[in-house]
Coordinates of N, CA and C in Angstrom, one line a residue:
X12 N -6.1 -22.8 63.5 CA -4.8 -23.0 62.7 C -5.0 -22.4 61.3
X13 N -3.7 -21.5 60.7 CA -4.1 -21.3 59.9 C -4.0 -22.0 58.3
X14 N -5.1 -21.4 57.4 CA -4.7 -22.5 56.1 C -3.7 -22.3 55.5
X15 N -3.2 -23.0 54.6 CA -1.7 -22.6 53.6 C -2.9 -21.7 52.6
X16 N -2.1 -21.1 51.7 CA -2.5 -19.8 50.6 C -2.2 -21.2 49.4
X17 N -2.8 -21.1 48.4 CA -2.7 -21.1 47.5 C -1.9 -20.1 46.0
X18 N -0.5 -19.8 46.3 CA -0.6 -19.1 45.6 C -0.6 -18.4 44.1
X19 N -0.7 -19.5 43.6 CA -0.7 -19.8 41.8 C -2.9 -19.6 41.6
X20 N -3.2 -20.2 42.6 CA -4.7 -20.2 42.6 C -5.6 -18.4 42.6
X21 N -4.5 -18.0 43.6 CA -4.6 -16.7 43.8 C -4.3 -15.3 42.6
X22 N -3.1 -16.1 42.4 CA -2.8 -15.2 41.1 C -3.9 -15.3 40.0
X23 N -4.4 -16.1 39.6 CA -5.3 -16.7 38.3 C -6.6 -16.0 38.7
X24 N -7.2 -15.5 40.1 CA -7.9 -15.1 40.4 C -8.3 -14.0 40.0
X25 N -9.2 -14.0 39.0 CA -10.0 -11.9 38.6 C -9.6 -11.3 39.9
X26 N -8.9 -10.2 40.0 CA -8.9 -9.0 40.6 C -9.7 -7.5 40.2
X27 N -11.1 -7.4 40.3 CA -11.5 -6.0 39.5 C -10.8 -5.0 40.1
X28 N -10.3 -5.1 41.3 CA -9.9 -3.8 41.8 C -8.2 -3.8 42.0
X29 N -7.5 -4.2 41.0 CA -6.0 -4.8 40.6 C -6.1 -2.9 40.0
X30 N -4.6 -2.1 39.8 CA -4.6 -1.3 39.1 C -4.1 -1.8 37.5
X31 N -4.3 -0.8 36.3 CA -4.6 -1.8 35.5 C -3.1 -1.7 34.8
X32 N -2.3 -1.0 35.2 CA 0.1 -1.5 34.9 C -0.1 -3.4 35.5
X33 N -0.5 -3.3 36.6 CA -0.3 -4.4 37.1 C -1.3 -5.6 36.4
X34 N -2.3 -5.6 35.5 CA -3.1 -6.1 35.3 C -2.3 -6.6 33.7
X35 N -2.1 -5.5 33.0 CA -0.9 -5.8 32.1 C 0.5 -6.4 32.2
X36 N 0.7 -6.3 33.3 CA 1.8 -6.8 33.6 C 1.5 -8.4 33.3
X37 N 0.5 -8.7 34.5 CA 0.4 -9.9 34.3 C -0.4 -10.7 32.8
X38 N -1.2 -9.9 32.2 CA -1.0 -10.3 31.3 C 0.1 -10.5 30.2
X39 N 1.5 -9.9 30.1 CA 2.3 -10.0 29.7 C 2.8 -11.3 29.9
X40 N 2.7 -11.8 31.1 CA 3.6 -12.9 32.0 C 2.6 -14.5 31.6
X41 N 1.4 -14.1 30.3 CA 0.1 -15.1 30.5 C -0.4 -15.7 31.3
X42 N -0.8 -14.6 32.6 CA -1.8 -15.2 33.7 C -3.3 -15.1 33.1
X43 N -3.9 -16.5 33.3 CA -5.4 -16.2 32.9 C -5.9 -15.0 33.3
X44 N -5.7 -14.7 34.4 CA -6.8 -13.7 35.3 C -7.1 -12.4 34.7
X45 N -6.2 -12.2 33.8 CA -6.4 -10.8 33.3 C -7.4 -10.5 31.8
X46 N -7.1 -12.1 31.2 CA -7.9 -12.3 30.3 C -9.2 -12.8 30.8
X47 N -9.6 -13.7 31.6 CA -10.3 -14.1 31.9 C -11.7 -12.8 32.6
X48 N -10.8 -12.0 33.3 CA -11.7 -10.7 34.2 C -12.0 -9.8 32.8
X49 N -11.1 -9.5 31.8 CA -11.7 -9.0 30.7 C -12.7 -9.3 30.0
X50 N -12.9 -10.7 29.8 CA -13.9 -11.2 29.1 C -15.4 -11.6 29.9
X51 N -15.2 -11.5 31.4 CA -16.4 -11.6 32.0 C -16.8 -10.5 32.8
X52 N -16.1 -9.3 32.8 CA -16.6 -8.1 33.8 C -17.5 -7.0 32.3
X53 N -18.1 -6.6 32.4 CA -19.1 -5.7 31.5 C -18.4 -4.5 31.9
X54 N -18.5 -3.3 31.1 CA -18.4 -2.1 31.2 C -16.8 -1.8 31.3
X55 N -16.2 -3.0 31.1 CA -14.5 -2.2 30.9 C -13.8 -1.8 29.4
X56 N -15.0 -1.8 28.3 CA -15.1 -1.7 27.2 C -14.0 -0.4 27.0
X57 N -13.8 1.2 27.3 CA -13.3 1.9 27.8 C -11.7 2.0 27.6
X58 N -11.5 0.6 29.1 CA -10.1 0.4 29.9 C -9.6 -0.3 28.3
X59 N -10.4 -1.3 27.6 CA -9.3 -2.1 27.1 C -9.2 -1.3 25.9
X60 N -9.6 -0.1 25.1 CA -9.3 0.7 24.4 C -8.2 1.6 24.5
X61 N -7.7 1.9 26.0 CA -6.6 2.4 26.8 C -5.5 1.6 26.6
X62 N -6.0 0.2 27.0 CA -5.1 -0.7 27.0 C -3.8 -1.0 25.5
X63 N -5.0 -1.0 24.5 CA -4.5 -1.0 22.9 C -3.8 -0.1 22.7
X64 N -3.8 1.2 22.6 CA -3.0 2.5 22.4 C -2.2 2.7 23.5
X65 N -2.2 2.2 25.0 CA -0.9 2.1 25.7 C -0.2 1.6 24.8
X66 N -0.6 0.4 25.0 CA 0.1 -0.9 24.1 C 1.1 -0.6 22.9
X67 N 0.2 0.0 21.9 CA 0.8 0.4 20.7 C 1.8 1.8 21.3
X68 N 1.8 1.9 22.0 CA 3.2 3.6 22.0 C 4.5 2.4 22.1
X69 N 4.6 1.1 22.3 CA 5.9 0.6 23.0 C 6.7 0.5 21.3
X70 N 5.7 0.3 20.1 CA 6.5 0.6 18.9 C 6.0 1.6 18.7
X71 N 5.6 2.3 18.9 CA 4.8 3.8 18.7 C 6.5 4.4 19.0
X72 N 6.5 4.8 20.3 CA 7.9 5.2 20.4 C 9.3 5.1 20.4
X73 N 9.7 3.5 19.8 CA 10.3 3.3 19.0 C 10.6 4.1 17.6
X74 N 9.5 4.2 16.5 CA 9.2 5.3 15.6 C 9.8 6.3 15.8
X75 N 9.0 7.4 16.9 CA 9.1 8.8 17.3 C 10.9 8.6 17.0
X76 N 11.7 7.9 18.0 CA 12.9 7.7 18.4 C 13.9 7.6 17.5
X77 N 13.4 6.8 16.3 CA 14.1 6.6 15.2 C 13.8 8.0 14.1
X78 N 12.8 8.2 14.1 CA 12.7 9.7 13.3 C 13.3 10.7 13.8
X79 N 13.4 10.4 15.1 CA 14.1 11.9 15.9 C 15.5 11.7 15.7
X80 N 16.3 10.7 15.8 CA 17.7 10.6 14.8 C 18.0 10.7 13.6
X81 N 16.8 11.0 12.7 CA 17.2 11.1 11.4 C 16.9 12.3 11.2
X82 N 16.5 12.8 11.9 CA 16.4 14.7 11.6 C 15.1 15.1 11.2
X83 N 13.5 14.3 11.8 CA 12.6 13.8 11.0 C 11.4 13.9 12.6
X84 N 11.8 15.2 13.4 CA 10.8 14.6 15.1 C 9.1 15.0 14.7
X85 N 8.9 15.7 13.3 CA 7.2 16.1 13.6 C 7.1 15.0 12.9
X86 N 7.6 13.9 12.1 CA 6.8 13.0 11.4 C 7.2 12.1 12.4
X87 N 8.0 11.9 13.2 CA 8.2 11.1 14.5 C 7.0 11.1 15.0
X88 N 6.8 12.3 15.5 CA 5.9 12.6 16.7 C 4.0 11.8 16.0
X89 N 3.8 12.3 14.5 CA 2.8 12.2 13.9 C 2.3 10.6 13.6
X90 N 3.9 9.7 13.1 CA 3.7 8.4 13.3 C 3.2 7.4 14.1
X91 N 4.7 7.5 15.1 CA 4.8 7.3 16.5 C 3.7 7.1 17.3
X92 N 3.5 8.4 17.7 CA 2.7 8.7 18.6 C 1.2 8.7 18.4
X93 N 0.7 8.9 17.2 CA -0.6 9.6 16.8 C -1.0 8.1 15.9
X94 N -0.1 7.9 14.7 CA -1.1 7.0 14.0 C -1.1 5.8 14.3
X95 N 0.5 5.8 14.8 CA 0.8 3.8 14.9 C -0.5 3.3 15.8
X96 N -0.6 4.4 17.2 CA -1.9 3.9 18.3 C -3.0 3.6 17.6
X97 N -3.8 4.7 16.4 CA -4.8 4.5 16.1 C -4.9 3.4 15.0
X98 N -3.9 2.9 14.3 CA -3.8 1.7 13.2 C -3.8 0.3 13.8
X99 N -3.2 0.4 14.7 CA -3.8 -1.0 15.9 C -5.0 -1.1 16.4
X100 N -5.3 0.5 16.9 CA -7.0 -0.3 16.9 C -7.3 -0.2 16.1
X101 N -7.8 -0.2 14.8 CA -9.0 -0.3 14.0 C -8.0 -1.9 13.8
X102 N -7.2 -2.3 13.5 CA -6.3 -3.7 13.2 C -6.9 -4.7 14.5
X103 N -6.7 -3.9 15.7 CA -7.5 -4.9 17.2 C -8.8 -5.0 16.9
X104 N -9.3 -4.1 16.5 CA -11.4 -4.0 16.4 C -11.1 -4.9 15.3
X105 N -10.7 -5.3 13.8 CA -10.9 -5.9 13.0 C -11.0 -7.2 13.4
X106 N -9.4 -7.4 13.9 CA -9.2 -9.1 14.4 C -10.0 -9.9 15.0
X107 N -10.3 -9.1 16.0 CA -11.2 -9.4 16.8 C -12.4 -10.0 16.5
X108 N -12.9 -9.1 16.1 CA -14.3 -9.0 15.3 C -14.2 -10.3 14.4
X109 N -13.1 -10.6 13.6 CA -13.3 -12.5 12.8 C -13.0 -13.5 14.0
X110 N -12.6 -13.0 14.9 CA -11.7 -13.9 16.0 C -13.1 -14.4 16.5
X111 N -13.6 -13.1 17.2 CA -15.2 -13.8 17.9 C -15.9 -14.4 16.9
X112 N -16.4 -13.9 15.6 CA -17.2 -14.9 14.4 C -17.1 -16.0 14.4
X113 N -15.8 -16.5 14.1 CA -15.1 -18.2 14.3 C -15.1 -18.6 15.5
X114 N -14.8 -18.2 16.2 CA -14.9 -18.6 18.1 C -15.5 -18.7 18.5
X115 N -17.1 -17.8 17.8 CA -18.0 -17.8 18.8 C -19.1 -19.2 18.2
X116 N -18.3 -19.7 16.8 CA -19.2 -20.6 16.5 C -18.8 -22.5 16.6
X117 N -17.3 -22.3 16.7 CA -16.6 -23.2 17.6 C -17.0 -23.5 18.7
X118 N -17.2 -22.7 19.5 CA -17.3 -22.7 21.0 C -18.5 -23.4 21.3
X119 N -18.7 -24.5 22.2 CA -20.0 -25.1 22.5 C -20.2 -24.9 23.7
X120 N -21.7 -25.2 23.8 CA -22.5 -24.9 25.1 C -22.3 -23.6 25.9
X121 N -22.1 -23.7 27.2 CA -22.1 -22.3 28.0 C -20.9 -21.7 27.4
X122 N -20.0 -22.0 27.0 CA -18.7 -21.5 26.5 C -18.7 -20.3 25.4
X123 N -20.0 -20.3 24.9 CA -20.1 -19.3 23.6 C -20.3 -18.4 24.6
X124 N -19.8 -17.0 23.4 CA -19.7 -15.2 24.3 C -20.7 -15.0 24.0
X125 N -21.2 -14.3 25.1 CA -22.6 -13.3 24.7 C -22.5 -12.3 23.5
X126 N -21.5 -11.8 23.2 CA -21.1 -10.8 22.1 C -19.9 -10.1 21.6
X127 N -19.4 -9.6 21.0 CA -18.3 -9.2 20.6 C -17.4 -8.7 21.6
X128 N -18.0 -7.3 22.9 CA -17.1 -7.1 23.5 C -16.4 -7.8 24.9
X129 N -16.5 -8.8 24.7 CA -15.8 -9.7 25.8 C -14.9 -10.4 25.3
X130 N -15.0 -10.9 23.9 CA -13.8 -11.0 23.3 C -12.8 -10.2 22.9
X131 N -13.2 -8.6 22.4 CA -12.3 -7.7 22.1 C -12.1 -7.5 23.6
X132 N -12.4 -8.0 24.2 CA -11.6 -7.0 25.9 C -10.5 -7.6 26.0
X133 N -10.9 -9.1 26.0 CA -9.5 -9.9 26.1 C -8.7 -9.9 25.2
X134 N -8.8 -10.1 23.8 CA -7.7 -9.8 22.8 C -6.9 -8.2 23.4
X135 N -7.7 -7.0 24.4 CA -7.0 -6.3 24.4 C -5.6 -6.4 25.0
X136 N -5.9 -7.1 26.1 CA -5.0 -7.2 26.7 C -3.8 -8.0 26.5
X137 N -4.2 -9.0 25.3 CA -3.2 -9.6 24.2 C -2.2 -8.9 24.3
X138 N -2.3 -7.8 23.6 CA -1.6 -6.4 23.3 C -0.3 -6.0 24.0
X139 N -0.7 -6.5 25.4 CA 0.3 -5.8 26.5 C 2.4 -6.2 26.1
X140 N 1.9 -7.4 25.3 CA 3.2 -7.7 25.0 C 4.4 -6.6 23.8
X141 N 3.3 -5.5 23.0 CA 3.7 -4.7 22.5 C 4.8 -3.9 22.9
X142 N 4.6 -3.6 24.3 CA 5.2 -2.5 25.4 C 6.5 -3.0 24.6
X143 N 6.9 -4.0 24.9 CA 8.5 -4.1 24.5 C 8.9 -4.2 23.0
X144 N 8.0 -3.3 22.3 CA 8.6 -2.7 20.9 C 9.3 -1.5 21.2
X145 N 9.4 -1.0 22.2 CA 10.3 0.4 22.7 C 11.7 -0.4 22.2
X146 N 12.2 -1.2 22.9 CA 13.4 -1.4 22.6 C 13.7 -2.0 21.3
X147 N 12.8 -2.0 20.3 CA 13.2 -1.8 19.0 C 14.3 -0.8 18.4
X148 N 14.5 0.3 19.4 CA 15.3 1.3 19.4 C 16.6 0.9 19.4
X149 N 16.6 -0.1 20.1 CA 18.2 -0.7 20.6 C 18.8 -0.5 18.5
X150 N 20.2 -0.3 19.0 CA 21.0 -0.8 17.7 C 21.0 -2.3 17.0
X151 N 21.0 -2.0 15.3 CA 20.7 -2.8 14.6 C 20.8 -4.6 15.0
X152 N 21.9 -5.1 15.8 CA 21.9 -6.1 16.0 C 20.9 -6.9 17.1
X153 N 20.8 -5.5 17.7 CA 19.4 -6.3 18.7 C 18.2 -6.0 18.5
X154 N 18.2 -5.5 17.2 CA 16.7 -4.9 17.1 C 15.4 -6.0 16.6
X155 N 16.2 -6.6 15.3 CA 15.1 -8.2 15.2 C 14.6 -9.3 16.1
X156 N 16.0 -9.2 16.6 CA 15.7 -9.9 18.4 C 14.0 -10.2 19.4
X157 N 14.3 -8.6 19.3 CA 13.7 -7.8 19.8 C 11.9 -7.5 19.6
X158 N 12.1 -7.6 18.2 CA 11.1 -7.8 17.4 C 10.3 -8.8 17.6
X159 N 11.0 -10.2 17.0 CA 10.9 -11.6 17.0 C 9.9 -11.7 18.8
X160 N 11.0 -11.5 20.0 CA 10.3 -11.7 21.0 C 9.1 -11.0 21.0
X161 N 8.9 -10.0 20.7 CA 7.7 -9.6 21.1 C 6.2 -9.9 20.2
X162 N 6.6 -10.5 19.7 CA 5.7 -10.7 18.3 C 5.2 -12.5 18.8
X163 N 6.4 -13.1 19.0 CA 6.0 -14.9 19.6 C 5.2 -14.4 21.1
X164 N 5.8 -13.4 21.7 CA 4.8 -13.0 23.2 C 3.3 -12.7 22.9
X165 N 3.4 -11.8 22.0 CA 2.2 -11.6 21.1 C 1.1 -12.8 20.8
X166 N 2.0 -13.5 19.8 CA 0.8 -14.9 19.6 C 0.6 -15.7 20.9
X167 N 1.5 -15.8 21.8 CA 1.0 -16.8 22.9 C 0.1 -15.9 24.0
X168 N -0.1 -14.7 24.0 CA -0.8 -13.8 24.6 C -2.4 -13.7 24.3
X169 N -2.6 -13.9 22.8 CA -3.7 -14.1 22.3 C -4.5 -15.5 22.2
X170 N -3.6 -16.5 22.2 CA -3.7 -17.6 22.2 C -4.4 -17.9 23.7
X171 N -4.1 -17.2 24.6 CA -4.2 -17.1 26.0 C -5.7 -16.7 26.1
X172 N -5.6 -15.4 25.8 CA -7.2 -14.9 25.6 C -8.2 -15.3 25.0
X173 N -7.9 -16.0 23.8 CA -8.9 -16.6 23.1 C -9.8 -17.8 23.9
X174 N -8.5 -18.5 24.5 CA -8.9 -19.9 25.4 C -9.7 -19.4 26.6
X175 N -9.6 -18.2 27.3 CA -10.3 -17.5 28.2 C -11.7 -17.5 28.1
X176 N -11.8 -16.3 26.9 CA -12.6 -15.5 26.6 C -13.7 -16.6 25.8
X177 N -13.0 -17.9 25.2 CA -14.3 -18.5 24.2 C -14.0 -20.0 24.7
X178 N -13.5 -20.4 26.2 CA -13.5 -21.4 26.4 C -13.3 -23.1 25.4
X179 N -12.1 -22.9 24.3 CA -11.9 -23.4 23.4 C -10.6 -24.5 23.8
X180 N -10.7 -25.3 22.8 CA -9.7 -26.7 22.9 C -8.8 -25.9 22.2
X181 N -7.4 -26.8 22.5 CA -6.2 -26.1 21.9 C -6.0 -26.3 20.1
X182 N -6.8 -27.3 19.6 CA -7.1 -27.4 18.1 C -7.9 -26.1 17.6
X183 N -9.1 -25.5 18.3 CA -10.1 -24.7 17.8 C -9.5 -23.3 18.2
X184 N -8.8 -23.6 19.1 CA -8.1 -22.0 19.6 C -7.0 -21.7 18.2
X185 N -6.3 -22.7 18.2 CA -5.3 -22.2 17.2 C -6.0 -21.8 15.3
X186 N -7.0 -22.2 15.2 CA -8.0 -22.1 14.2 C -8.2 -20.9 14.4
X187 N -9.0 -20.3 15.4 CA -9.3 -19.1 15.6 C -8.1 -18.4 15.6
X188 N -7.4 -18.4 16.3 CA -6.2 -17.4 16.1 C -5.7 -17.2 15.0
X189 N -5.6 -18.0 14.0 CA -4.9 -18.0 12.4 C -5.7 -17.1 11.5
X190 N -7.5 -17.4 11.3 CA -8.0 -16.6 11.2 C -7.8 -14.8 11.6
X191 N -7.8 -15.0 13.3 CA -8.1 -13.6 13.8 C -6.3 -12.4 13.6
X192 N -5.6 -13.6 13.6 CA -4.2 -12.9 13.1 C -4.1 -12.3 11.9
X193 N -4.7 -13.6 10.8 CA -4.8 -12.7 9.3 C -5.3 -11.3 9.3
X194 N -6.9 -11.4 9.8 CA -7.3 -10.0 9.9 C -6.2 -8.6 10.4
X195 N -6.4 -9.3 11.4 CA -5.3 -8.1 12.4 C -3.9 -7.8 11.4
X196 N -3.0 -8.8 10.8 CA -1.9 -8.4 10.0 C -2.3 -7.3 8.7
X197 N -3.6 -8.1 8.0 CA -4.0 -7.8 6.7 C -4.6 -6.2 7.0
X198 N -5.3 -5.7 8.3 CA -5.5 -4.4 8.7 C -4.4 -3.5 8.8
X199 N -3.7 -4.3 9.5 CA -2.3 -3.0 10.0 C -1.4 -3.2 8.7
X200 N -1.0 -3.9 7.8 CA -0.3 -4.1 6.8 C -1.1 -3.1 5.8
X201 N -2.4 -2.8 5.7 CA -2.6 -2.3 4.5 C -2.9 -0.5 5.1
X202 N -3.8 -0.6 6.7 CA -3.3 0.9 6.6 C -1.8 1.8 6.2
X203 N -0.9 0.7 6.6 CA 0.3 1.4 6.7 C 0.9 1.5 5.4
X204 N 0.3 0.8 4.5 CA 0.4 0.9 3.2 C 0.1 2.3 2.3
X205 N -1.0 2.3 2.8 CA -2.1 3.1 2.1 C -1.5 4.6 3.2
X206 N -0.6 4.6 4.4 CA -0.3 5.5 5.1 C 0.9 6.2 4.1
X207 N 1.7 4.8 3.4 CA 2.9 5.0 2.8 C 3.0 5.7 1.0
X208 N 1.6 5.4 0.8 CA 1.0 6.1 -0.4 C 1.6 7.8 -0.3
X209 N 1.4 8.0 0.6 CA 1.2 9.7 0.8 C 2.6 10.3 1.4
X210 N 3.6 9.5 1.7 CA 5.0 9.4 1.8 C 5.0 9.2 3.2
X211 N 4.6 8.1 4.1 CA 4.6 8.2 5.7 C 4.7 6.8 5.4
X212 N 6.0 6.3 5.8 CA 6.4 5.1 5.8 C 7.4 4.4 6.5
X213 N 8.0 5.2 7.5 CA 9.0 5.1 8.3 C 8.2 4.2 9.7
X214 N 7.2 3.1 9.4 CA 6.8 2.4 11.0 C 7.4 1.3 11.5
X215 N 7.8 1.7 12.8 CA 8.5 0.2 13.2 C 8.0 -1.1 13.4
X216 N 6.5 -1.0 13.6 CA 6.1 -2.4 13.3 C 5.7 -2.7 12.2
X217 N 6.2 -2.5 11.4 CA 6.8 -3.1 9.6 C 8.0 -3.9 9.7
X218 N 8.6 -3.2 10.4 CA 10.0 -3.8 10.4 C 10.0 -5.5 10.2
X219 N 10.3 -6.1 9.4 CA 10.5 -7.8 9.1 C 10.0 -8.4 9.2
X220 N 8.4 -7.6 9.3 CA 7.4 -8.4 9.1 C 6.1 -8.1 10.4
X221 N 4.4 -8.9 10.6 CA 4.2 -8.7 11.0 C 3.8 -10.2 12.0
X222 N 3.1 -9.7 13.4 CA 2.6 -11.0 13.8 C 1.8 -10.6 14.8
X223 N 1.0 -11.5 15.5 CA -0.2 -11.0 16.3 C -0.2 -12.0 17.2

């Protein structure tokens, strides 16, 4: 006879050989399993670098989109496409980087990470909720909206990973995250600052603010 499936058990289950749209996906939707396989498989150091600069094109091209209606597509293209990706990671590698320091000294017993990159794997996939800065594009009334959601998907995404990746109580998770968010805002807020120095200021994840 056969057994019933499990299928909430199944989903939560590390898939290494999941393709990795579908891997973000479900990270989007806060299934452990995506954080969880990031933080314990070695050598996907790589993927979740991919992951971040997917991530960042979904206000990446937002950008491009809105430059390209203002009569403005090489600084579109230059923003957009080219810096917003790279200003999230060094903003992902920063956060990160205090996220594990604090987390990794909260965390007790087997629970502590072996090292930095198992927590940056998982905060990568934090990220995945970015994708929907594309429709930042939408006209002005739905654009905060838009923002707003993706930014509260954001904190509950990382909030997700953190509890994965450093096996943390919901008190010590939210500690770390507050910490690892400052980093991450205070990174991407000041490169884009320091972007805006030089007259490159047009980024959509400025727009009303920032959140992680």
């Amino acid at each position: 006879m056969a057994q019933p499936v499990d299928m909430a058990s199944k989903r939560d289950r590390p898939d290494t050989g999941r393709p990795l749209l579908l891997k973000l996906r479900d990270a989007a939707l806060l299934a452990p399993a995506p954080y969880r396989e990031a933080a314990t498989t070695g050598g996907g150091n790589r993927a979740a670098i991919t992951v971040v600069l997917t991530a960042a094109l979904g206000f990446g091209i937002a950008t491009c989109l809105g430059s390209l209606l203002a009569g403005s597509p090489i600084t579109g293209l230059l923003v957009g496409i080219i810096l917003e990706p790279l200003v999230t990671l060094i903003a992902w590698i920063g956060g990160s980087a205090l996220a594990w320091a604090i987390g990794a000294r909260l965390a007790t017993g087997g629970n502590r990470p072996r090292g930095f990159w198992p927590v940056a794997r998982a905060l990568a996939f934090a990220q995945a909720p970015n994708l929907l800065g594309v429709l930042v594009a939408l006209p002005t009334p739905y654009r905060g909206g838009v923002w707003f959601i993706a930014r509260m998907c954001l904190l509950l995404a990382t909030s997700t990973a953190l509890r994965e990746a450093l096996g943390l109580s919901g008190k010590r998770t939210v500690v770390t995250l507050l910490f690892g968010a400052a980093a991450y805002a205070a990174l991407l807020v000041g490169s884009f600052r320091l972007l805006a120095v030089f007259g490159i200021s047009d980024v959509t994840s400025l727009s009303g603010g920032l959140g992680w």
